[in-house]
Short mmCIF file of C-alpha atoms in Angstrom, two decimals:
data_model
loop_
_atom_site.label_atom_id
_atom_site.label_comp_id
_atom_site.label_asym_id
_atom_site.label_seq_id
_atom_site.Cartn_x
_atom_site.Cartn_y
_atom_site.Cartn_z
CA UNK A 1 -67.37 0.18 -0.88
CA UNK A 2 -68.67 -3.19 -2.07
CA UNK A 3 -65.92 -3.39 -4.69
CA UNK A 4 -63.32 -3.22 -1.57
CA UNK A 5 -65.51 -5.47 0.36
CA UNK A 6 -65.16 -8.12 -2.11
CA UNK A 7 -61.48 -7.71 -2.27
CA UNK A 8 -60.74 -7.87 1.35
CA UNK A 9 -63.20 -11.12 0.74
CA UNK A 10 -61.00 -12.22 -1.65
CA UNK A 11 -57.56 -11.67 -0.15
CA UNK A 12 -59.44 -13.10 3.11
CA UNK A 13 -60.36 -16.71 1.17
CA UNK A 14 -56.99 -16.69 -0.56
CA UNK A 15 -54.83 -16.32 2.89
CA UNK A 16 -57.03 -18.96 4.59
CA UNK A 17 -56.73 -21.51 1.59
CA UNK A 18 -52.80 -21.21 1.53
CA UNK A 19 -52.67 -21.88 5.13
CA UNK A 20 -54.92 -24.95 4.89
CA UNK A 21 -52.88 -26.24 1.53
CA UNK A 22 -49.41 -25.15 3.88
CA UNK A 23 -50.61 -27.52 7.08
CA UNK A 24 -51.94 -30.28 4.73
CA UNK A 25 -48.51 -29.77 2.95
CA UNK A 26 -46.43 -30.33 6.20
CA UNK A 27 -48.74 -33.10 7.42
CA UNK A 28 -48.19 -34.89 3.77
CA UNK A 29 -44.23 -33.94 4.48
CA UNK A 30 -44.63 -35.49 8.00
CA UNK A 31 -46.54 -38.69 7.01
CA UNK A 32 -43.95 -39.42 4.07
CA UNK A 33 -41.08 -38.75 6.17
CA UNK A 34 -42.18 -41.57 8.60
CA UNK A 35 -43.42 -43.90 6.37
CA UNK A 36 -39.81 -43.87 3.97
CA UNK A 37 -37.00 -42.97 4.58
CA UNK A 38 -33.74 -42.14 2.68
CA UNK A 39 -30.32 -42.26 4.46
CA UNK A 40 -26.48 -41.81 2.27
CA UNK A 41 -23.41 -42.21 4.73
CA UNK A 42 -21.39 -39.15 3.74
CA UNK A 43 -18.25 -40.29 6.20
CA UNK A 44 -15.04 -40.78 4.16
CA UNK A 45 -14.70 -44.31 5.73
CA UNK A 46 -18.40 -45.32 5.53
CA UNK A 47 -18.38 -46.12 9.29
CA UNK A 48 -22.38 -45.83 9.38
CA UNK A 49 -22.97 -48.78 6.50
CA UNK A 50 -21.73 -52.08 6.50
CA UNK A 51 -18.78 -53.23 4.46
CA UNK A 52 -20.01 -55.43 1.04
CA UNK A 53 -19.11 -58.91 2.32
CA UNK A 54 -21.05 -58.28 5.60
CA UNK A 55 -24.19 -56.85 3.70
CA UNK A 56 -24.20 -59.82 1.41
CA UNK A 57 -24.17 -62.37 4.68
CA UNK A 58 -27.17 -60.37 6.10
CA UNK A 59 -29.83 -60.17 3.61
CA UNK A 60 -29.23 -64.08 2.45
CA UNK A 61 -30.29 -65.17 6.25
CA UNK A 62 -34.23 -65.53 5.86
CA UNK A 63 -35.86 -64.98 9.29
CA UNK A 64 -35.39 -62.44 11.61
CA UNK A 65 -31.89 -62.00 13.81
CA UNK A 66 -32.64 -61.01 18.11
CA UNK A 67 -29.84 -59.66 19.54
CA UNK A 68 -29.99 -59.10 23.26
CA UNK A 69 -27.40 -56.58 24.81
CA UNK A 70 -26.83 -57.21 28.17
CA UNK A 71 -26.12 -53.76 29.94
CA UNK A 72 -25.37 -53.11 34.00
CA UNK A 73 -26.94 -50.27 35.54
CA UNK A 74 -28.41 -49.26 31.62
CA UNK A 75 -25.70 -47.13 31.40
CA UNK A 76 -27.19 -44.78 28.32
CA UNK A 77 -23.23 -44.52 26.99
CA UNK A 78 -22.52 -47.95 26.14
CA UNK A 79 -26.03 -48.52 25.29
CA UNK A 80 -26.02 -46.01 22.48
CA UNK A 81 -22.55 -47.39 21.08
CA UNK A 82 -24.60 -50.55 21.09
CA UNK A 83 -27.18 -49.10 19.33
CA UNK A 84 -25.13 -47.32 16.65
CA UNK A 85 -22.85 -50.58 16.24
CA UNK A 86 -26.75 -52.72 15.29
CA UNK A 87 -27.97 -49.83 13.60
CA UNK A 88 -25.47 -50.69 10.61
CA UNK A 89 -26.88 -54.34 10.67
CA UNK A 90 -30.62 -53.19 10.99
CA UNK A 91 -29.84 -50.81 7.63
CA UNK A 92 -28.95 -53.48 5.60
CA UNK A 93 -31.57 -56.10 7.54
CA UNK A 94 -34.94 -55.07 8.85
CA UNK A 95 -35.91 -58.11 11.00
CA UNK A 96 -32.83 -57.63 13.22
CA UNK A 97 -34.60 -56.88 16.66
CA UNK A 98 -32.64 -55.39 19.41
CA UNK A 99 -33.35 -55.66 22.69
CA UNK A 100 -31.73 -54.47 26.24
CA UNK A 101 -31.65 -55.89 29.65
CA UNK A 102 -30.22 -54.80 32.78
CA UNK A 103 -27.79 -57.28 33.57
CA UNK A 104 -27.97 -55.61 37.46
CA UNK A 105 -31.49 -55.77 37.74
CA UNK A 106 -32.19 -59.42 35.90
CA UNK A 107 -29.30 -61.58 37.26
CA UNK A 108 -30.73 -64.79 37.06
CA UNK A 109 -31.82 -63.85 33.23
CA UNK A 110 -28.03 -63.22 32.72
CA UNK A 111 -26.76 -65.89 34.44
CA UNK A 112 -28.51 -68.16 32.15
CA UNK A 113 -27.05 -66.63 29.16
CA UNK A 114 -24.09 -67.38 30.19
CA UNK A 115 -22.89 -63.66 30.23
CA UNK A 116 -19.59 -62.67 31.29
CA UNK A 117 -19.07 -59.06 30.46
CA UNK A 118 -20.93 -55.70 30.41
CA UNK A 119 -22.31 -55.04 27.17
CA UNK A 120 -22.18 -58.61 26.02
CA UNK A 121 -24.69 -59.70 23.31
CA UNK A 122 -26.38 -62.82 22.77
CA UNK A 123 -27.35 -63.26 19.00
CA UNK A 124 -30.26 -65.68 18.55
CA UNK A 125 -31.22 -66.94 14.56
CA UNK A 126 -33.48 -69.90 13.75
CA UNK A 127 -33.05 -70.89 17.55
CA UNK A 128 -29.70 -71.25 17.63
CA UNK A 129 -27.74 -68.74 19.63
CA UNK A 130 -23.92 -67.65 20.51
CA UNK A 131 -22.28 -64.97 22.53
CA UNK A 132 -20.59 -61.86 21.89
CA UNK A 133 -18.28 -60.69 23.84
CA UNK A 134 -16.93 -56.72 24.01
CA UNK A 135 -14.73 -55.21 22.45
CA UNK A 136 -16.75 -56.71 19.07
CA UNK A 137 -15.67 -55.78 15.70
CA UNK A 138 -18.20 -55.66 12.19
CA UNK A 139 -16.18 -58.90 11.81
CA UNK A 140 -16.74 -60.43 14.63
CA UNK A 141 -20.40 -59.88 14.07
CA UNK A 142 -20.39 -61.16 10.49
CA UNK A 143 -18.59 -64.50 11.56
CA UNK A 144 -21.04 -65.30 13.83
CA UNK A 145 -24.08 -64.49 11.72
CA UNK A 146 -22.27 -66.79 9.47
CA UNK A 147 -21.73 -69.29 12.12
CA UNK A 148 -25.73 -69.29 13.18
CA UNK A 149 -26.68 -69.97 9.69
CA UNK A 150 -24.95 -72.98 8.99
CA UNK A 151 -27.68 -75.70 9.52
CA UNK A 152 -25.05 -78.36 10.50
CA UNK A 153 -21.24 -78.08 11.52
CA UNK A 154 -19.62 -80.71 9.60
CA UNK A 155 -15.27 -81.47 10.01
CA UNK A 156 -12.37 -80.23 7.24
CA UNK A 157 -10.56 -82.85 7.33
CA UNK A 158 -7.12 -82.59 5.95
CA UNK A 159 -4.53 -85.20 4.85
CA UNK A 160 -1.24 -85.27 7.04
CA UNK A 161 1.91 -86.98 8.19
CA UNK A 162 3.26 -86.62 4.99
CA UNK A 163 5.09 -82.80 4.94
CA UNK A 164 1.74 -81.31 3.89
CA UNK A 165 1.06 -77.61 4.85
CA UNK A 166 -0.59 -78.11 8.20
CA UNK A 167 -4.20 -76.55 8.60
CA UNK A 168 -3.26 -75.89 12.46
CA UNK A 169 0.58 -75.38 11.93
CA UNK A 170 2.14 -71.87 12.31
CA UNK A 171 5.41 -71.58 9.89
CA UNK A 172 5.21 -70.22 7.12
CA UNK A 173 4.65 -72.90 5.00
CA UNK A 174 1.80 -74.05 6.50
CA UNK A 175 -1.87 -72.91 6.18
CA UNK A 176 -2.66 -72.11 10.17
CA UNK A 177 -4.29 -68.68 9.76
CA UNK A 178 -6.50 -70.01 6.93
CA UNK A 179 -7.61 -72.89 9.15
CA UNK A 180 -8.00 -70.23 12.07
CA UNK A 181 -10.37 -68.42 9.86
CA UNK A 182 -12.41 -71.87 9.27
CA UNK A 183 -12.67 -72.00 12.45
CA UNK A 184 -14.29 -68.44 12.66
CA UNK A 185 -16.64 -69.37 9.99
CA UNK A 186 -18.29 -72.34 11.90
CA UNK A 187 -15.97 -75.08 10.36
CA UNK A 188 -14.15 -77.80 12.71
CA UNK A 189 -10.90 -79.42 11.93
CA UNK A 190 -10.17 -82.70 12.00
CA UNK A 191 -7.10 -84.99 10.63
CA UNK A 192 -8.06 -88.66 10.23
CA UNK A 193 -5.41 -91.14 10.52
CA UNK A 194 -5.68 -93.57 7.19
CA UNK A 195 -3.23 -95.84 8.15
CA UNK A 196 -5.77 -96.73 10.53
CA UNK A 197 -9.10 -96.00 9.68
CA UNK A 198 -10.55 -98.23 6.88
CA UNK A 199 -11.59 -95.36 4.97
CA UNK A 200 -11.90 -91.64 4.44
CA UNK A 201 -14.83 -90.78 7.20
CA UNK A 202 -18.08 -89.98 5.52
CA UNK A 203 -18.94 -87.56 8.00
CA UNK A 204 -16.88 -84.92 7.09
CA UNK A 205 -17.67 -81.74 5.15
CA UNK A 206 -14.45 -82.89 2.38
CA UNK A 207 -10.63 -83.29 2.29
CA UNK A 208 -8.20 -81.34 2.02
CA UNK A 209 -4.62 -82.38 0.92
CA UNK A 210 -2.02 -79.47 0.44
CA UNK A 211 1.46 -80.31 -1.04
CA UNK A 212 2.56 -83.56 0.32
CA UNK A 213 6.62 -83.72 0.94
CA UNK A 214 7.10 -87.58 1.12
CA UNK A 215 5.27 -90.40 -0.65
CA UNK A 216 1.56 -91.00 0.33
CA UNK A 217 1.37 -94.95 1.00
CA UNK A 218 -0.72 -96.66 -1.63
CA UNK A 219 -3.11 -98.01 0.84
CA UNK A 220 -4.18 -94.41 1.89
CA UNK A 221 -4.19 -93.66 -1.58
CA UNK A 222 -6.45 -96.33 -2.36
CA UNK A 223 -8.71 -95.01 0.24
CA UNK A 224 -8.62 -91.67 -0.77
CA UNK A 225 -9.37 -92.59 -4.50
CA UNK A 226 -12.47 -94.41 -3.09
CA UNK A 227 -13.47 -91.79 -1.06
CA UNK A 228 -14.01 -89.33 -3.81
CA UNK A 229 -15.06 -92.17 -6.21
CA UNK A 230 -17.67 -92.49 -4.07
CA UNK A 231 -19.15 -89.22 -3.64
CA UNK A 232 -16.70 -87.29 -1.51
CA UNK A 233 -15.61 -84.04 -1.69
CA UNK A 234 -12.34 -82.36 -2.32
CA UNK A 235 -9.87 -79.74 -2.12
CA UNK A 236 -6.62 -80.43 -3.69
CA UNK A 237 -3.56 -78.32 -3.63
CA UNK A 238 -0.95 -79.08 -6.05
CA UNK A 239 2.89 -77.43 -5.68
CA UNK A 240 5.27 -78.15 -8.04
CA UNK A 241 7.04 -80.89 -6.47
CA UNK A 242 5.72 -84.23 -7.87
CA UNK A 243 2.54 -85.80 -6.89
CA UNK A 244 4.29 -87.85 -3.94
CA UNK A 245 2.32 -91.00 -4.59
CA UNK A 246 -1.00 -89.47 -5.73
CA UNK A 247 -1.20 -89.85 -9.21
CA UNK A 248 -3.55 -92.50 -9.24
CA UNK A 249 -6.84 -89.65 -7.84
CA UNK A 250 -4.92 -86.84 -10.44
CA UNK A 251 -5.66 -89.71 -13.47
CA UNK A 252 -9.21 -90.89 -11.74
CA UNK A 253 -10.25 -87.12 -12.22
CA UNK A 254 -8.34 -86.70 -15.42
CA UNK A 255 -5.79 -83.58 -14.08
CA UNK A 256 -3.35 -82.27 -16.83
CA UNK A 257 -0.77 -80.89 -14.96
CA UNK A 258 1.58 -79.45 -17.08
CA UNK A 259 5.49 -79.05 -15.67
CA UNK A 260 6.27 -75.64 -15.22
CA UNK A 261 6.28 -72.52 -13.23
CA UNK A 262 3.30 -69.80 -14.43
CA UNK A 263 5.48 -66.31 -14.65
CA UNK A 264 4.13 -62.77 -15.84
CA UNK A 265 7.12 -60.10 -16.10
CA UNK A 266 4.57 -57.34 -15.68
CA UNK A 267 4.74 -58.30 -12.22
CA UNK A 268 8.05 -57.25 -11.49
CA UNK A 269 6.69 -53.47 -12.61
CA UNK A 270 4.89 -53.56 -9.31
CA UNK A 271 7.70 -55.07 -7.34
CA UNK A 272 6.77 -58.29 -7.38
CA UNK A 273 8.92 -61.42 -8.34
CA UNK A 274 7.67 -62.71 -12.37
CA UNK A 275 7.03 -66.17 -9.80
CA UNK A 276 4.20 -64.37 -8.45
CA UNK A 277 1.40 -64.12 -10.84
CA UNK A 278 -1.13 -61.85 -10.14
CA UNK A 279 -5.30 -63.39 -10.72
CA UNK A 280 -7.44 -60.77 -12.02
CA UNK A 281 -9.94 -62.45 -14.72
CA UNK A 282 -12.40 -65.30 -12.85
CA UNK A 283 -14.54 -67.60 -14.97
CA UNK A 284 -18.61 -67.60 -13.88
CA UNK A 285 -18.89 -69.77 -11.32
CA UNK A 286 -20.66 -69.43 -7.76
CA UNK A 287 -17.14 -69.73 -6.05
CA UNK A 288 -16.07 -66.45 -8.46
CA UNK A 289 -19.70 -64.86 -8.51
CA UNK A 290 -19.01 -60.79 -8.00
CA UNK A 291 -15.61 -62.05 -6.79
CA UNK A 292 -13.14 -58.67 -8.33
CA UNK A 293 -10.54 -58.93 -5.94
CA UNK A 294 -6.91 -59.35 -6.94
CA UNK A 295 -4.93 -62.55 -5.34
CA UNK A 296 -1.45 -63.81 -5.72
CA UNK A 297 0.02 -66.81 -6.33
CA UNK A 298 3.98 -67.71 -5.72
CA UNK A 299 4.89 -70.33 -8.27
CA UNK A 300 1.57 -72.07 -9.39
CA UNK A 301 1.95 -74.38 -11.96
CA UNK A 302 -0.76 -75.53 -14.65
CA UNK A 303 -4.37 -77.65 -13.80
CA UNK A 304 -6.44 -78.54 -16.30
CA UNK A 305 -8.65 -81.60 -16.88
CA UNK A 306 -8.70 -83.85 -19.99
CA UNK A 307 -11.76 -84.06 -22.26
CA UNK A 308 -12.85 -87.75 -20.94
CA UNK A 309 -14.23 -86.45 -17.55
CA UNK A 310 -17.47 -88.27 -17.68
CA UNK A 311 -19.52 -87.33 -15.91
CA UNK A 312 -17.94 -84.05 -14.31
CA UNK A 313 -19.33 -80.76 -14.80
CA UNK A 314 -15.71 -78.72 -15.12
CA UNK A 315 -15.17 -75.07 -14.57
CA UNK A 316 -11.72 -73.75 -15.37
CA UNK A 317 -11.61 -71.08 -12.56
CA UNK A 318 -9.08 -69.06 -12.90
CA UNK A 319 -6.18 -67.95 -15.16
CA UNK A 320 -2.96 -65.63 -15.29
CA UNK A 321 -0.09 -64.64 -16.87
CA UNK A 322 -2.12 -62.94 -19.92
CA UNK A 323 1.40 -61.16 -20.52
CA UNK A 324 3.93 -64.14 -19.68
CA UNK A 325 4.11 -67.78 -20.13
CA UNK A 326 4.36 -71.26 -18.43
CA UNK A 327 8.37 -71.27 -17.81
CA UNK A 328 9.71 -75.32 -18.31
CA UNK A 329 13.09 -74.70 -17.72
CA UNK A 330 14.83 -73.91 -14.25
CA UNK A 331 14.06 -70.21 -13.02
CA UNK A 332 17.99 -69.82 -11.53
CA UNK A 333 19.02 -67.25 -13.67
CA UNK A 334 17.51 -64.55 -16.10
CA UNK A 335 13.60 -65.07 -16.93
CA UNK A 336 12.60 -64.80 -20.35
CA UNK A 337 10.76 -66.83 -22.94
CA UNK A 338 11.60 -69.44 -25.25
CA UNK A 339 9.78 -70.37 -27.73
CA UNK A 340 10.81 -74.28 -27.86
CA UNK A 341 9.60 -75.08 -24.55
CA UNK A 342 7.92 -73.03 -22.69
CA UNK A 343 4.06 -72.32 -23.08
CA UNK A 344 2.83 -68.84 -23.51
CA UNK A 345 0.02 -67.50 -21.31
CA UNK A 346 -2.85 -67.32 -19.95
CA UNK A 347 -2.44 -70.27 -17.72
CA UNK A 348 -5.13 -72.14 -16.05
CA UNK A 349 -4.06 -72.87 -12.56
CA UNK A 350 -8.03 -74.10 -10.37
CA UNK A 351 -10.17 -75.80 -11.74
CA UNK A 352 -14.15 -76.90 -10.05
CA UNK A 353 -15.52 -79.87 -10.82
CA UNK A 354 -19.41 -80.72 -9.80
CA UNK A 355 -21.16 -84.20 -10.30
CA UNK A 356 -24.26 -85.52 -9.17
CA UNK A 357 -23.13 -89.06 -7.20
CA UNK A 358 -25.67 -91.45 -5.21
CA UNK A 359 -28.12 -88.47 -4.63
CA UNK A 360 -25.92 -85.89 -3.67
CA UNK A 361 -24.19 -83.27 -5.64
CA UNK A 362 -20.13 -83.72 -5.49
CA UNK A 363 -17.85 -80.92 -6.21
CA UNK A 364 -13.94 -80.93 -6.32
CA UNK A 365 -11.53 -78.06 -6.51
CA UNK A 366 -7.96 -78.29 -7.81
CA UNK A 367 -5.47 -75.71 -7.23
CA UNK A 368 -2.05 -75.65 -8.80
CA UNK A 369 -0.73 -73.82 -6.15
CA UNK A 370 -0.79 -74.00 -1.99
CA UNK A 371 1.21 -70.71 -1.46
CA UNK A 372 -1.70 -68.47 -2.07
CA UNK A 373 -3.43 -69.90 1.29
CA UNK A 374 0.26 -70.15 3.48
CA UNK A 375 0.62 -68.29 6.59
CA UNK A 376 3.24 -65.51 4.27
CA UNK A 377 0.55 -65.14 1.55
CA UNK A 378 -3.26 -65.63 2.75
CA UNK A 379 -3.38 -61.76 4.19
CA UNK A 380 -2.20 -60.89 0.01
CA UNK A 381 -5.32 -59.45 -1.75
CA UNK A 382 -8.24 -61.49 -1.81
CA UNK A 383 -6.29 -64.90 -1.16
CA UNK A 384 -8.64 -65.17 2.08
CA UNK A 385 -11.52 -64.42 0.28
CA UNK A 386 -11.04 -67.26 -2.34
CA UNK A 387 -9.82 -69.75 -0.42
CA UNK A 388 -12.86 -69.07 2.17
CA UNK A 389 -15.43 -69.08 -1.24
CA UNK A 390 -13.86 -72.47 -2.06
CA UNK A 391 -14.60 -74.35 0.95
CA UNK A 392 -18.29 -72.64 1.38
CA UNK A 393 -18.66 -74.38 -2.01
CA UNK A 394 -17.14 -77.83 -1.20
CA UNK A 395 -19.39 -77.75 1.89
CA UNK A 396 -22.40 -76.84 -0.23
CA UNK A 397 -22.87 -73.55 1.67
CA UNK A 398 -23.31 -71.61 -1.84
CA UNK A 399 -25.46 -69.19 0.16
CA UNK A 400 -22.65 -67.38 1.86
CA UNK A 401 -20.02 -67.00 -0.49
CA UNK A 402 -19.50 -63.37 -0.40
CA UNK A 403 -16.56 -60.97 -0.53
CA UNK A 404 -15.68 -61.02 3.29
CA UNK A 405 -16.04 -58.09 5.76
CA UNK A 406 -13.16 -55.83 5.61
CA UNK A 407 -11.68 -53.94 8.22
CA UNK A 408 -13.03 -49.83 7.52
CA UNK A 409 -10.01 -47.83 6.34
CA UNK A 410 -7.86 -45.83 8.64
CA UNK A 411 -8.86 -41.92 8.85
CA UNK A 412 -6.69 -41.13 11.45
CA UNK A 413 -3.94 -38.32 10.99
CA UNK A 414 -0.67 -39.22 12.35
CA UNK A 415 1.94 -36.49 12.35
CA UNK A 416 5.77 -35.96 13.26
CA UNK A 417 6.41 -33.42 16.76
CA UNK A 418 7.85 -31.04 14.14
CA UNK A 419 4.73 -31.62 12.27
CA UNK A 420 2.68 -31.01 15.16
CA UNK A 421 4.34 -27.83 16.70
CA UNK A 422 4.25 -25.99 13.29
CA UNK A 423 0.37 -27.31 12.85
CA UNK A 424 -0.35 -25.88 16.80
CA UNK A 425 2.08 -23.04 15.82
CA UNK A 426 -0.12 -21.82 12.70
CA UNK A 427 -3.55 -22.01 13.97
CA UNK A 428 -3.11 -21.19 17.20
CA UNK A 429 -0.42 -17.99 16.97
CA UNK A 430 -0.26 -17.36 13.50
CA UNK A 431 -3.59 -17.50 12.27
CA UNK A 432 -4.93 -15.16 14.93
CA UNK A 433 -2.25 -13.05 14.73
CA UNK A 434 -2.18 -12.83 10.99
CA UNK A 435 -6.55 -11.56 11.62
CA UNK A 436 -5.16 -9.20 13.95
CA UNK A 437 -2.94 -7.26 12.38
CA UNK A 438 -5.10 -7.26 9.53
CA UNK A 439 -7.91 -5.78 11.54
CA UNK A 440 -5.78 -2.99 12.77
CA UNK A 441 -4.39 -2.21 8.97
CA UNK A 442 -8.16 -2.12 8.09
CA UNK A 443 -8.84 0.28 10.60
CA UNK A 444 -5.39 2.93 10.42
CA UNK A 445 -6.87 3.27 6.85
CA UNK A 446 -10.20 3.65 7.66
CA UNK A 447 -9.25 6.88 10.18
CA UNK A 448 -7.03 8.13 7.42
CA UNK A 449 -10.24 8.89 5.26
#
């Protein structure tokens, strides 16, 4: 009797200590599942985590983001699509606060914010603030995080009235979309006049010139030469017509610009004209940092820069045709190399240049090609990307060059009618059909036992 009495003891302690360790276990369970947290987006198209380029704009913004949703009525529907849409954000950024207000029941509050829509936001970072209207995209978003952080708007100002590709101009030749996409990104445009103005205006961000068509007067060229001999910054796109008046800035910054048309024939295996070289190999540089995305550029010719650059700090950015050559002769019949004159590849075509000048840093970036950035070719690969990199740079923005967002992939099925009745056809008749007569086979034999 006292043995079994010390059993039942026994089995009596034991049960009572596993219950204690199995509470303390699920407390320790619930305390660690509210203190961390793990979360993997299992959707094929990622639509519950942010897109690279947009996580990258995010966690380089130091302070926290409000964003204040203004909703009528609090209808719970839109709120929670407002919710989910932040949510991304808040993943990749924990200081982004959200908060709601009742557009019905705080007019005036709305009124002041200037709201025009249901469900409108109002982003607020390092007290500056901008709207957000509905229907709002991850883009949208991005652009104007991107916006907020730049600590002062300054112009592009671009060189015109000479045939150049037009930063505002829509044909194809021109670089509209590109300078819509400045515009997006916080930049203004602006096109001084140097046959008036005594000089290149100090104010702006840098210059742009892209492919002039006629000769640029010497006067303006004499102005433009001081303006970056003076601390100014630059973008320079070079075609492959001549330098229209302009070779006196391509010898102050010591440009070799070989004649000639870059062509790869292992272009043409993908369907692409030789003419259009493909970029896939980027030198280090902050412009290129992470930077893996293929571009294209239609007939880019050669930039490099001599070794008597003084002072410049040169970066030779990119460089193609690894498979073809630099083609000297005329490309009006069959393409293929000659040893004599042409130049086999890789060929440089951008270079970066960075100086220190009168207490500020300088930087300059040649391109031997304006294509890549036209209204046919900026959508191509990671043109966008690039271009928008190289003007962050120029503007001294180094913090948000990133990849940029990208719209999520499409997931939705599109089918023929045919396709469609034979889908509806099979899992609707068929199917249950097919489990029918299966089911009575199953049970004839089953009676036949």
């Amino acid at each position: 009797m006292k043995i079994n009495r010390k059993i039942r003891f026994q089995l009596f302690v034991q049960n009572w200590l596993f219950v204690v360790l199995f509470l303390a276990l699920v407390g320790m369970l619930g305390y660690l599942t509210r203190e961390y947290s793990i979360e993997r987006d299992v959707t094929q198209a990622a639509r519950n985590l942010l897109t690279e380029g947009s996580a990258n704009v995010v966690k380089k913004m130091k302070g926290p983001v409000n964003i204040t949703a203004f909703v009528e009525n609090d209808d719970p529907e839109r709120k929670k699509t407002i919710h989910d849409f932040i949510a991304r954000y808040q993943r990749a950024k924990s200081d982004i606060n959200l908060t709601f207000v009742n557009s019905t029941k705080e007019p005036k509050r709305a009124q002041e914010a200037g709201i025009r829509k249901d469900g409108e936001l109002v982003v607020e970072f390092q007290k500056r603030t901008e709207n957000l209207v509905p229907n709002y995209t991850e883009r949208d978003l991005t652009n104007v995080l991107v916006r907020l952080q730049r600590s002062q708007s300054r112009a592009v100002m671009y060189l015109d009235g000479h045939g150049e590709r037009s930063l505002i101009g829509e044909k194809n030749f021109d670089l509209g979309e590109f300078g819509h996409q400045l515009g997006t990104k916080g930049f203004k445009l602006a096109n001084p006049d140097l046959t008036i103005a005594q000089e290149v205006p100090r104010n702006g961000a840098m210059l742009v010139i892209a492919g002039p068509q006629v000769d640029v007067t010497e006067a303006e060229v004499k102005k433009i030469v001081h303006y970056v001999a003076t601390g100014g910054n630059l973008l320079w796109m070079i075609d492959q017509e001549s330098l229209h008046g302009l070779q006196p800035l391509a010898e102050y910054l010591g440009l070799v610009l070989t004649p000639g048309v870059a062509v790869d024939p292992t272009s043409s295996q993908n369907g692409v004209d030789p003419r259009t070289v493909i970029g896939r190999q980027y030198t280090e540089h902050p412009i290129t940092k992470e930077f893996t995305l293929l571009t294209a550029f239609p007939e880019a010719r050669a930039v490099d820069v001599n070794d008597q650059t003084g002072d410049w700090e040169v970066t030779r950015l990119i460089s193609v045709a690894h498979n073809g050559w630099l083609e000297t002769g005329k490309l009006d019949g069959k393409i293929s190399f000659d040893d004599k004159t042409d130049v086999p590849g890789p060929v440089n075509i951008a270079v970066a240049m960075q100086r220190k000048a009168e207490n500020i840093t300088q930087r300059v970036v040649v391109v031997g090609n304006g294509n890549f950035l036209a209204n046919s070719f900026v959508a191509n690969g990671g043109n966008l990307d690039l271009g928008i990199n190289m003007v962050n740079w120029l503007a001294g923005d180094d913090q948000l060059i990133s990849i940029q967002p990208k719209p999520l992939k499409d997931v939705t099925v599109t089918y023929t009618a045919t396709e469609g009745i034979l889908i509806f056809g099979g899992f609707v008749i068929l199917l249950p059909l097919a489990l029918l007569v299966a089911g009575i086979v199953i049970w004839r034999r089953r009676r036949t036992r």
